[in-house]
Short mmCIF file of C-alpha atoms in Angstrom, two decimals:
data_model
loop_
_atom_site.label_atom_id
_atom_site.label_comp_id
_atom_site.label_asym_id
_atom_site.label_seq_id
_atom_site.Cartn_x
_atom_site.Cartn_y
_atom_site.Cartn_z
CA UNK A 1 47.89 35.04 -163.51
CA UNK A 2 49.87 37.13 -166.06
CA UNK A 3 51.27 40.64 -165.79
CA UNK A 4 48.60 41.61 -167.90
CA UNK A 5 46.43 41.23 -165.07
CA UNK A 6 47.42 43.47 -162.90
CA UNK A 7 45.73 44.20 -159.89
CA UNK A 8 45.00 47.97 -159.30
CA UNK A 9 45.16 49.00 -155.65
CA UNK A 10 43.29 50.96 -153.37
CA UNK A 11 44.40 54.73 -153.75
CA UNK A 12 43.03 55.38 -150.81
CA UNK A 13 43.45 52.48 -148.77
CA UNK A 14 39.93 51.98 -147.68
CA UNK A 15 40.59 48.39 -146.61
CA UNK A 16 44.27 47.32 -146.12
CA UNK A 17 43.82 44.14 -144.78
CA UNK A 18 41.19 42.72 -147.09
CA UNK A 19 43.06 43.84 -149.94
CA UNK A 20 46.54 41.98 -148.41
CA UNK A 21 44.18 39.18 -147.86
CA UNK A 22 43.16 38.76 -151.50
CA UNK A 23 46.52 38.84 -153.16
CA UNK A 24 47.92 36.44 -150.61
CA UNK A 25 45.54 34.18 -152.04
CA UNK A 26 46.87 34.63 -155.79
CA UNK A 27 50.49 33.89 -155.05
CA UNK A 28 53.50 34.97 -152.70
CA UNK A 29 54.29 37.89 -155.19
CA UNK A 30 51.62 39.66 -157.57
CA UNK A 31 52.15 41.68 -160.25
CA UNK A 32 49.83 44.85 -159.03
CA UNK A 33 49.22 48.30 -160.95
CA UNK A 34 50.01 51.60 -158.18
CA UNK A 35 47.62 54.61 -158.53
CA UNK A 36 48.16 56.24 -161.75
CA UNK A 37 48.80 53.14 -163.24
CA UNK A 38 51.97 52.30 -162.91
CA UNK A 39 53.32 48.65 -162.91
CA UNK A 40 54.93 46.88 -159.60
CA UNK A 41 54.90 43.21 -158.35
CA UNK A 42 53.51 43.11 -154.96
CA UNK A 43 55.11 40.73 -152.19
CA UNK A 44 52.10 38.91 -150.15
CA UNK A 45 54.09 37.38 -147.20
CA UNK A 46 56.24 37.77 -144.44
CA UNK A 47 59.38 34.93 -146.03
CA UNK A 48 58.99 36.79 -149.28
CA UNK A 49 59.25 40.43 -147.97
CA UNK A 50 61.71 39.79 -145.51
CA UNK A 51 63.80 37.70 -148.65
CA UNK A 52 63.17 40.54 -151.03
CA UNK A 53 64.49 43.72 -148.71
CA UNK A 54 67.75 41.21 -148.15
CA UNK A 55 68.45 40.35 -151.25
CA UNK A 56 71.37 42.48 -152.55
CA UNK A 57 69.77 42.34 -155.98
CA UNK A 58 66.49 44.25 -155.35
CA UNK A 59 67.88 47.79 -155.43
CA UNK A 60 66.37 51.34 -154.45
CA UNK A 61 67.76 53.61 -156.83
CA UNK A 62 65.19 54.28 -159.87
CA UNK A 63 67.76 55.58 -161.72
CA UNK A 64 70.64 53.03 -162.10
CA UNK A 65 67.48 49.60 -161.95
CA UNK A 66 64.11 50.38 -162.71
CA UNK A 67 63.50 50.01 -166.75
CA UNK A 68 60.85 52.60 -166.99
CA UNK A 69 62.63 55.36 -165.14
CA UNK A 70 63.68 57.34 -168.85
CA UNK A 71 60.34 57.57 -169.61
CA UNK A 72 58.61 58.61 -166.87
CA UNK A 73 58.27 61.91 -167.94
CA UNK A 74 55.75 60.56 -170.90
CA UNK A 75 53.63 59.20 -167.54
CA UNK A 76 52.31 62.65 -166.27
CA UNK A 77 50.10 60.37 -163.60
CA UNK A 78 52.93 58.87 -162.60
CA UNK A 79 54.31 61.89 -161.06
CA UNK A 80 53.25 61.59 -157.49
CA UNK A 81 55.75 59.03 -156.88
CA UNK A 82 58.52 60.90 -157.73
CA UNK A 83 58.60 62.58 -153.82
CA UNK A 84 59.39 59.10 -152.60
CA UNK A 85 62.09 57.69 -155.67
CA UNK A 86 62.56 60.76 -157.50
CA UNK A 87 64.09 62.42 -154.49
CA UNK A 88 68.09 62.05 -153.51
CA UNK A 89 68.73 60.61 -150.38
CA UNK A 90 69.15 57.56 -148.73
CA UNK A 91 65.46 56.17 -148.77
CA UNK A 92 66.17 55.84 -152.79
CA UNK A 93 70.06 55.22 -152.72
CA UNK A 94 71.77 51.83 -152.97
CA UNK A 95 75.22 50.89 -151.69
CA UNK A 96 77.64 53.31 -151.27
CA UNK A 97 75.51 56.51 -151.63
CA UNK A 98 73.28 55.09 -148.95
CA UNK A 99 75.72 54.44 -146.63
CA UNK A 100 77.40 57.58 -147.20
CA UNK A 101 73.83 59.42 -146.58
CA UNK A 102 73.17 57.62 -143.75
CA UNK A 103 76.37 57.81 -141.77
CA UNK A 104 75.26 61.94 -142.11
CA UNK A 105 72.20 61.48 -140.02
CA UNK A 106 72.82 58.26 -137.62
CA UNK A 107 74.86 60.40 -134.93
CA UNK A 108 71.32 61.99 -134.66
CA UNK A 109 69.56 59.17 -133.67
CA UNK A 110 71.75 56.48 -131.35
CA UNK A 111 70.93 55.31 -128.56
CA UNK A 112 72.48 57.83 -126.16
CA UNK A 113 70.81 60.64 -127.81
CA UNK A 114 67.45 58.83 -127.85
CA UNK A 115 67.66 57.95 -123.92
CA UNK A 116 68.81 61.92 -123.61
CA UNK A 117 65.73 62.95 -124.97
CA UNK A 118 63.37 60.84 -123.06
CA UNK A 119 62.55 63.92 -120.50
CA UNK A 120 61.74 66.11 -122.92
CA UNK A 121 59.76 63.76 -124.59
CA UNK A 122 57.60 63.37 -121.41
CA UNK A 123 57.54 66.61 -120.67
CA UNK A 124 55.52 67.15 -123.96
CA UNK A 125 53.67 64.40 -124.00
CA UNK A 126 52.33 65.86 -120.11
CA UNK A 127 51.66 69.60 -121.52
CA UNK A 128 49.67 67.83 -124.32
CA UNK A 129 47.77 65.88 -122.32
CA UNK A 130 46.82 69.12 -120.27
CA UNK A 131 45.38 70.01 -123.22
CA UNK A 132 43.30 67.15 -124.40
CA UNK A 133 41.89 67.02 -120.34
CA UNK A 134 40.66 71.25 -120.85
CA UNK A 135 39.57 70.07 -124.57
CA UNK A 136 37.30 67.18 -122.46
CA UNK A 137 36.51 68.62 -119.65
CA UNK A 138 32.79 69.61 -120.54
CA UNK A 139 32.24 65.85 -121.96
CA UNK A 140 33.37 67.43 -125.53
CA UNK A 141 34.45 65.03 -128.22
CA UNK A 142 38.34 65.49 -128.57
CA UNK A 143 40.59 64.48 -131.84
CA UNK A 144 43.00 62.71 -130.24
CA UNK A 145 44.94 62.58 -133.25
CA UNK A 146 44.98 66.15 -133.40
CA UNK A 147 45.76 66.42 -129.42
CA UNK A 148 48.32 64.33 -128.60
CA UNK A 149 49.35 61.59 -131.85
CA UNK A 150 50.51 64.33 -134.25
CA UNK A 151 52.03 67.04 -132.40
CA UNK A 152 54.47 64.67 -130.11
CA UNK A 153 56.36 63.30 -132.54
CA UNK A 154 56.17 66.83 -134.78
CA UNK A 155 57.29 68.97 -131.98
CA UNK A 156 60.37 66.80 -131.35
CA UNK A 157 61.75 66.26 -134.60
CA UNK A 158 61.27 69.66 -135.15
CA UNK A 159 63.41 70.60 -131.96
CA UNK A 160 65.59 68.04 -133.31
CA UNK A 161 65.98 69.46 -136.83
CA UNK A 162 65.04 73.27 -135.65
CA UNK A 163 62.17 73.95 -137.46
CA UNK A 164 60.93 77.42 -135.84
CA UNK A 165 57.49 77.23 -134.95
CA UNK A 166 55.86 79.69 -138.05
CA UNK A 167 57.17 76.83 -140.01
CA UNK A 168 55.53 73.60 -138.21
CA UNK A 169 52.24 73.66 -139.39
CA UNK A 170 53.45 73.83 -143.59
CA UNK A 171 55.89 71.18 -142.46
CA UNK A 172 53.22 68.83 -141.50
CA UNK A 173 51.15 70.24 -144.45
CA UNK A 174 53.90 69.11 -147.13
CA UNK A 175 54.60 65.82 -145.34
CA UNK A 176 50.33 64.98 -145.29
CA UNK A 177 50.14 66.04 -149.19
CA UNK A 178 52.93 63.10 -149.86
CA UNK A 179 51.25 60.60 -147.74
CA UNK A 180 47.92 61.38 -149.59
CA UNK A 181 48.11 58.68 -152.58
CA UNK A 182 44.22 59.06 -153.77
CA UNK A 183 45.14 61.66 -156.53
CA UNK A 184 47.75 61.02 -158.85
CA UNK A 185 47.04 63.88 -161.17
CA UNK A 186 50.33 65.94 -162.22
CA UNK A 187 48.61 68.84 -160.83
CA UNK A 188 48.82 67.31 -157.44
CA UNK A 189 52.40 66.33 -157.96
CA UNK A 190 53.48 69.69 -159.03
CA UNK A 191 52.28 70.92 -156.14
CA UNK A 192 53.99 68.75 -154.01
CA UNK A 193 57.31 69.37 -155.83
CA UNK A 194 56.56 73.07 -155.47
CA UNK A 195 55.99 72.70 -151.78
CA UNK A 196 59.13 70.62 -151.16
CA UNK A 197 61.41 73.47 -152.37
CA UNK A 198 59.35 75.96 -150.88
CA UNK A 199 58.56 74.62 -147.46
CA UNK A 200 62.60 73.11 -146.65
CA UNK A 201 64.59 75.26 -148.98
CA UNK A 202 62.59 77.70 -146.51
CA UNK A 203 64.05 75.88 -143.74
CA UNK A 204 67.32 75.48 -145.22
CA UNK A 205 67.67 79.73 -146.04
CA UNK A 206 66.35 80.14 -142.32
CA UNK A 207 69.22 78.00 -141.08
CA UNK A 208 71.59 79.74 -142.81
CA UNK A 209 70.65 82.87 -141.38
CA UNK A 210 69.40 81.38 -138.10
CA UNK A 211 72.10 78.77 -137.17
CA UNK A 212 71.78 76.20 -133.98
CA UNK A 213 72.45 73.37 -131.72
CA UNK A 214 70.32 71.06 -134.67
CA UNK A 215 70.64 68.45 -136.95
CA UNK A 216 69.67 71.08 -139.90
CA UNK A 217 72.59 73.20 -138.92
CA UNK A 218 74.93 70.35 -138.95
CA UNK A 219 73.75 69.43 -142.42
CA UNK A 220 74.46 72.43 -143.88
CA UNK A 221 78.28 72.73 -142.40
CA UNK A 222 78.37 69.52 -144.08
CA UNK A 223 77.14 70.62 -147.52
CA UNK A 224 79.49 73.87 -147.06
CA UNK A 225 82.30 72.26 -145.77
CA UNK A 226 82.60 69.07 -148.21
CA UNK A 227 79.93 69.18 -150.62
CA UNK A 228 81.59 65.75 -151.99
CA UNK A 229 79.60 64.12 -149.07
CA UNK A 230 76.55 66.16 -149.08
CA UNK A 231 75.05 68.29 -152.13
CA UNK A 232 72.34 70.70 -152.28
CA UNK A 233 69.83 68.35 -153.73
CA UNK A 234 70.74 65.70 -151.09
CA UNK A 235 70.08 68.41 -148.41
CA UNK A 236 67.02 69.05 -149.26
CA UNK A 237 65.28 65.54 -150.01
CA UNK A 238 67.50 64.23 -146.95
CA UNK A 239 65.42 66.68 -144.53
CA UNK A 240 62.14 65.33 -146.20
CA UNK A 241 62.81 62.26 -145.80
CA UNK A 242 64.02 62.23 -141.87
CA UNK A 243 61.53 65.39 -140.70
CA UNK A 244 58.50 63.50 -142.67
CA UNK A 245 59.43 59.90 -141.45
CA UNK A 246 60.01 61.16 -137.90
CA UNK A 247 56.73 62.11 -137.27
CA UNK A 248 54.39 60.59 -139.74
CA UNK A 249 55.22 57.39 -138.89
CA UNK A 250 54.44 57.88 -135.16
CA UNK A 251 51.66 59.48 -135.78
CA UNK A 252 50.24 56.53 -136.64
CA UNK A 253 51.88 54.08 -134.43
CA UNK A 254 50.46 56.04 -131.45
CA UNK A 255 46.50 56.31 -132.67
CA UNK A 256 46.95 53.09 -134.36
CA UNK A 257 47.37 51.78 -130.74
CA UNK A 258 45.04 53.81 -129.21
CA UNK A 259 41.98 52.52 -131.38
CA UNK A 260 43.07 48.91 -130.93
CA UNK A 261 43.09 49.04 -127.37
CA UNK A 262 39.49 50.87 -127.36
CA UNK A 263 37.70 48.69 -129.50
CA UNK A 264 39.03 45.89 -127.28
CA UNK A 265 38.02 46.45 -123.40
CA UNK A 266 39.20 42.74 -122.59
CA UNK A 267 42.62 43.58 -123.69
CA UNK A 268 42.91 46.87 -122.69
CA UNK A 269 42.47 45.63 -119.08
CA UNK A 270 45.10 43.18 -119.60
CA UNK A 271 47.44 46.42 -120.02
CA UNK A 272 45.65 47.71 -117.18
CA UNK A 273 46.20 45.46 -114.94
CA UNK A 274 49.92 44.94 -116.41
CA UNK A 275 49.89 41.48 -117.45
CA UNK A 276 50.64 42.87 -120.61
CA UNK A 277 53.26 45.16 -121.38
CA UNK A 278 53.34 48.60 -123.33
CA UNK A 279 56.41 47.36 -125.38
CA UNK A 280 54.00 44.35 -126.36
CA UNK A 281 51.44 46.93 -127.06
CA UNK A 282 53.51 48.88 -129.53
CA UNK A 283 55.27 45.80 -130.98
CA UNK A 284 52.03 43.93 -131.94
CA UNK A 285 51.09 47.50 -133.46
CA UNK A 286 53.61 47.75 -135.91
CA UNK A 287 52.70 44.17 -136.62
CA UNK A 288 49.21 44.39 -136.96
CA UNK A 289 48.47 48.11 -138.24
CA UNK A 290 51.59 49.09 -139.25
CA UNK A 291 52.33 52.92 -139.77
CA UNK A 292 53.78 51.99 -143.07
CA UNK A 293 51.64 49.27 -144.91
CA UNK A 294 53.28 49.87 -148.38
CA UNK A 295 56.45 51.74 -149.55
CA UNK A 296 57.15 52.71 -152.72
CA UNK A 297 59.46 51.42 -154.36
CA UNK A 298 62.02 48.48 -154.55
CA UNK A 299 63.71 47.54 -158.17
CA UNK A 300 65.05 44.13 -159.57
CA UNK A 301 68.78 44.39 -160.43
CA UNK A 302 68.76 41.11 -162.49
CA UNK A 303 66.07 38.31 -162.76
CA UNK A 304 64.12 36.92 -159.17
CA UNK A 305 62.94 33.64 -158.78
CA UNK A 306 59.72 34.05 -156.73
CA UNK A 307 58.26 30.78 -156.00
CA UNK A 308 57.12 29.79 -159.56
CA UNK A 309 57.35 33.46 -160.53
CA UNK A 310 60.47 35.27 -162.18
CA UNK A 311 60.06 39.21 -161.56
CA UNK A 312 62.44 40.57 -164.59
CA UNK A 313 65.18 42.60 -164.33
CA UNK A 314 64.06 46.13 -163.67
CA UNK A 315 60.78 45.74 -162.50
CA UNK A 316 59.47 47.71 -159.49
CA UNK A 317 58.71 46.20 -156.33
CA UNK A 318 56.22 47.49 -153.86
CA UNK A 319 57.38 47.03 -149.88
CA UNK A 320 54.54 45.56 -148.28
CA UNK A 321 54.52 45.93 -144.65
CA UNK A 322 50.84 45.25 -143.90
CA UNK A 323 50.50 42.37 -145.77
CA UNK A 324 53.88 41.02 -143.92
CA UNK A 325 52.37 41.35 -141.01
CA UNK A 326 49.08 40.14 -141.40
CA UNK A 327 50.44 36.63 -143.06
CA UNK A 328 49.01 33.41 -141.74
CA UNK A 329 51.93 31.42 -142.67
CA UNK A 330 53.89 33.19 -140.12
CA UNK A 331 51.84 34.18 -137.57
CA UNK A 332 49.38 31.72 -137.38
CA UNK A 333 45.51 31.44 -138.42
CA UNK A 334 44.48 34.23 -136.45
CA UNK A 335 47.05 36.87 -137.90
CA UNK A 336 44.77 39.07 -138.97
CA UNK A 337 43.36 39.66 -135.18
CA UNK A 338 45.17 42.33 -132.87
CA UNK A 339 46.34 40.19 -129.98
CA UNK A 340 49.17 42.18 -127.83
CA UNK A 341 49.38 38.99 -125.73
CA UNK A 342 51.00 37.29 -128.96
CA UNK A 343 55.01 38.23 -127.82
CA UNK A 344 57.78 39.02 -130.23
CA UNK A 345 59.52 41.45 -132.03
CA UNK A 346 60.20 40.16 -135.34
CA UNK A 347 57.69 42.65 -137.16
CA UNK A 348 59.36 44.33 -140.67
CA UNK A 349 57.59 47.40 -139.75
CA UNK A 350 60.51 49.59 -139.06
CA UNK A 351 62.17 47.68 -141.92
CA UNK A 352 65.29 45.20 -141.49
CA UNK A 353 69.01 45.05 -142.89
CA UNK A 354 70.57 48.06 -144.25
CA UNK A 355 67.50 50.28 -144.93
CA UNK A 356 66.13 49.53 -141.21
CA UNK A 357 64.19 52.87 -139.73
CA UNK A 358 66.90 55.12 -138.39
CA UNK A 359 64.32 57.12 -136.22
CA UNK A 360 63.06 53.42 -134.65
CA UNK A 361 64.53 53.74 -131.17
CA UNK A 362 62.96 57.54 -131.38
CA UNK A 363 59.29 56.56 -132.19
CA UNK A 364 58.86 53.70 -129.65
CA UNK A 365 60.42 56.13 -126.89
CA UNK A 366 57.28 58.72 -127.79
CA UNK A 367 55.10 55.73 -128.35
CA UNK A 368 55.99 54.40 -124.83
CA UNK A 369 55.85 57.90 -123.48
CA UNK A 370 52.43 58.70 -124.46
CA UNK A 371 50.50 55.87 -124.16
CA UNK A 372 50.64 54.94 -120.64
CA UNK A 373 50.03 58.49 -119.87
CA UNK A 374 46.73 58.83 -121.64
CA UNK A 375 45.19 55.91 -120.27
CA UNK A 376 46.41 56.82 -116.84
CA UNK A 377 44.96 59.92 -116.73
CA UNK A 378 41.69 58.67 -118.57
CA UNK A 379 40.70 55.90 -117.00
CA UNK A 380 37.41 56.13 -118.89
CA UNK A 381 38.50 56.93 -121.83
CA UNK A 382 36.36 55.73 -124.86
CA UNK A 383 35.74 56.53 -128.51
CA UNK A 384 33.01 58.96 -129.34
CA UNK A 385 32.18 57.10 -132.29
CA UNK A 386 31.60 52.90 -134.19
CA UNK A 387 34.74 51.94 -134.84
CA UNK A 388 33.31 51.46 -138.21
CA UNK A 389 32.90 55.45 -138.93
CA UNK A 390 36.66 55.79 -138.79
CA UNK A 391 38.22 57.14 -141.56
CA UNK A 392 41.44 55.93 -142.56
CA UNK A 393 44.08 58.23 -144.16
CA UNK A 394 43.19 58.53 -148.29
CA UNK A 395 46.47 56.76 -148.92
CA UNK A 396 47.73 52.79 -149.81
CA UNK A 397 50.87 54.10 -147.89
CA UNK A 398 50.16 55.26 -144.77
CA UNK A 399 47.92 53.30 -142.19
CA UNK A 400 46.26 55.49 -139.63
CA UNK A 401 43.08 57.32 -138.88
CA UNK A 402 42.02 60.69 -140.01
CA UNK A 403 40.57 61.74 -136.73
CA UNK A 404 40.35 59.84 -133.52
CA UNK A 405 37.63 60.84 -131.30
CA UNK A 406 37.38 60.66 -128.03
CA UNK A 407 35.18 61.12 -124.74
CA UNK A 408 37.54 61.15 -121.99
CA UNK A 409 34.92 59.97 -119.58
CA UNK A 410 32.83 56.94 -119.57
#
C-alpha cells in the first residue's frame, strides 16, 4: 500500500484489538491517518515497536523533527494533539532536555519512596473499599471504576503533588478531556488549552501561596531558584504530564484487570487459589489491555528502513502499545487471549529505554494493593452487566472502561 492510503483510525477506540489485528496484516509499519486527519505511520508488532522507541533516530520533539510542525496552525483539527506534543516537558523532549526534565521529577518516584508509600496506599485502597461494600450492601449495582479504580491512584498523586481537595475533581476533569480523542474540533482543543492553564496554573498560584512537603512545591523552588533548569512553561506541562499519567494510567490498569478476571471464572480461581500470582495478573494486563494502547507521537530524524518500507525523514510515528502486545509473532497464536498463566515481563506497556514510565514502580504498588483486596472482601463479586455492554473510553489512546459495574454478591 501507498501513503496515499492511509488508514483512518478509530477516534474512539471502539475495537482496539481488531483494528491492531487488521494492520498487522498489511505490513510491520502502516502509514495510518490520526483523528482529524493527520498523517502517522503506525508500528504493527512487538520487534518493530520495541526497534522504533530504541532507535536514537526516532525523536519526540515536534519541533526540532516532525516536517509538518510550521504549519500546524493551518490544521485547526489538528489541534487536539497539541496537549500531548505541543506541551514542554519531557514526554515531548529529546536528549538533553529530557534528561534534564526528568532528573527534576525521578527523586519523586524511586524505589525507596515507592516502598514508603505502600501503607498509605493500603490504607486508601481499605477506606475505599468501605465504600464500595455500603454502595453494595442492598444488592445495588456499584461503578467500580468510580469506587475504587479512579480515586486510588488520584488521591495519591495528588498527596504526592498536593493538589488540595477543591481542586481534585477539575484535575481529573482536564486529564479525561485529553484522553477523550473522538472530537478533534478546535473548539474542543481550545478548551483543553484553556483548562490546562486554568486548572494547574491554579495549582501552581495555590502553591505559591500554600507551600508543602510536595513534589509541586519542590518544582517551583526549582523554577525560582534556577529557572535555567526549569521554566514556567516547563512547570506547567511537566505537572500535566506526571499528575495525568499518574493516575490515568492506573485507572485503567486496575479495571482493566478487574473485567478480565470476571469474564473469566476459570482463571480467576487460579488467582484464588494462588497458583497464579497478582504480579502475573497485572503483568499480563499491561500486555494484553494495556492502559496506553497508542501514544502520540514519535518523529523520524533521518530516513527508517522498515522491513521493505522507508518512513521519511520527519514523519510522525504513532507508539503502539496494544498492537505490541497483542502480536502473534511474539507471543504466540493465541496472543490475542488474556492468559495470566502465560509468565513474563517483557510487555512495552510502561515503555522501555530512556522514555520508560517514571511512575511504573508507583502504579503496580496501587495495582497490587487493590486488587487482592477487592476480591478478598468480595468473594462473589460479579459484573452487573454482558461483558459486551461495556463501554470503552471514546479515545484510540486510552484503553479502559467507562463504567465498571458490579454486584458484590453472587
Amino acid at each position: 500500500m501507498t501513503v496515499t492510503d492511509r488508514i483512518a483510525l478509530d477516534p474512539f477506540g471502539s475495537d482496539i484489538p481488531a483494528e491492531s489485528a487488521r494492520l498487522r496484516a498489511l505490513g510491520p509499519v502502516v502509514p495510518v491517518e490520526l483523528p482529524g486527519g493527520i498523517p502517522a505511520w503506525a508500528p504493527t508488532g512487538y520487534d518493530v515497536l520495541k526497534e522504533l522507541i530504541l532507535d536514537p533516530q526516532v525523536s519526540k520533539d515536534p519541533r526540532k523533527h516532525w516536517r509538518l510542525w510550521p504549519e500546524i496552525g493551518e490544521h485547526p483539527s489538528w489541534g487536539w494533539v497539541l496537549g500531548w506534543i505541543g506541551v514542554v516537558n519531557m514526554l515531548s523532549a529529546y536528549g538533553p532536555d529530557h534528561t534534564r526534565l526528568r532528573k527534576l521529577v525521578a527523586p519523586s518516584f524511586t524505589h525507596r519512596r515507592t516502598e514508603a508509600m505502600r501503607p498509605r496506599v493500603a490504607a486508601i485502597a481499605a477506606e475505599l473499599l468501605d465504600g464500595v461494600a455500603a454502595a453494595g450492601a442492598d444488592g445495588s449495582v456499584v461503578d467500580l471504576r468510580a469506587g475504587l479504580a479512579q480515586p486510588l491512584p488520584m488521591r495519591m498523586i495528588c498527596e504526592l503533588f498536593g493538589v488540595p481537595d477543591g481542586m481534585r475533581d477539575d484535575t481529573g476533569a482536564l486529564i479525561a478531556a485529553i484522553m477523550d480523542t473522538s472530537d478533534p474540533t478546535p473548539e474542543h482543543a481550545a478548551f483543553v488549552q484553556e483548562r490546562i492553564g486554568t486548572v494547574l496554573g491554579g495549582l501552581i498560584a495555590y502553591k505559591v501561596e500554600h507551600p508543602g512537603d510536595d513534589m509541586t512545591t519542590e518544582l517551583i523552588r526549582v523554577r525560582d531558584e534556577d529557572g535555567d533548569r526549569l521554566s514556567d512553561e516547563e512547570l506547567l506541562y511537566t505537572l500535566l504530564l506526571v499528575i495525568g499519567a499518574g493516575f490515568e494510567t492506573t485507572v485503567n490498569l486496575i479495571g482493566n484487570a478487574v473485567v478480565a478476571l470476571l469474564t473469566d471464572p476459570v482463571q480467576l480461581a487460579a488467582v484464588r487459589a494462588g497458583a497464579v500470582g497478582w504480579d502475573a495478573v497485572i503483568d499480563e494486563t499491561l500486555r494484553a489491555h494495556p492502559s496506553i494502547a497508542s501514544l502520540p507521537l514519535r518523529f523520524a530524524v533521518s530516513d527508517l528502513k522498515v522491513g521493505d518500507v522507508t518512513v521519511p525523514a520527519g514523519d510522525a510515528i504513532i507508539t503502539t502499545f496494544a498492537a505490541a502486545g497483542l502480536d502473534p509473532a511474539h507471543y504466540g497464536p493465541d496472543a490475542a487471549a488474556f492468559d495470566a498463566a502465560r509468565g513474563g515481563d517483557d510487555h512495552l506497556a510502561f515503555g522501555i529505554g530512556v522514555h520508560r514510565c517514571i511512575g511504573a514502580p508507583l502504579a503496580r504498588a496501587e495495582a497490587l494493593a487493590a486488587l487482592p483486596a477487592l476480591f478478598e472482601r468480595f468473594p462473589g463479586l460479579r459484573l452487573a452487566v454482558g461483558a459486551d455492554e461495556l463501554r470503552q473510553v471514546p479515545s484510540f489512546i486510552a484503553f479502559g472502561w467507562q463504567e465498571i459495574p458490579v454486584r458484590l454478591e453472587a
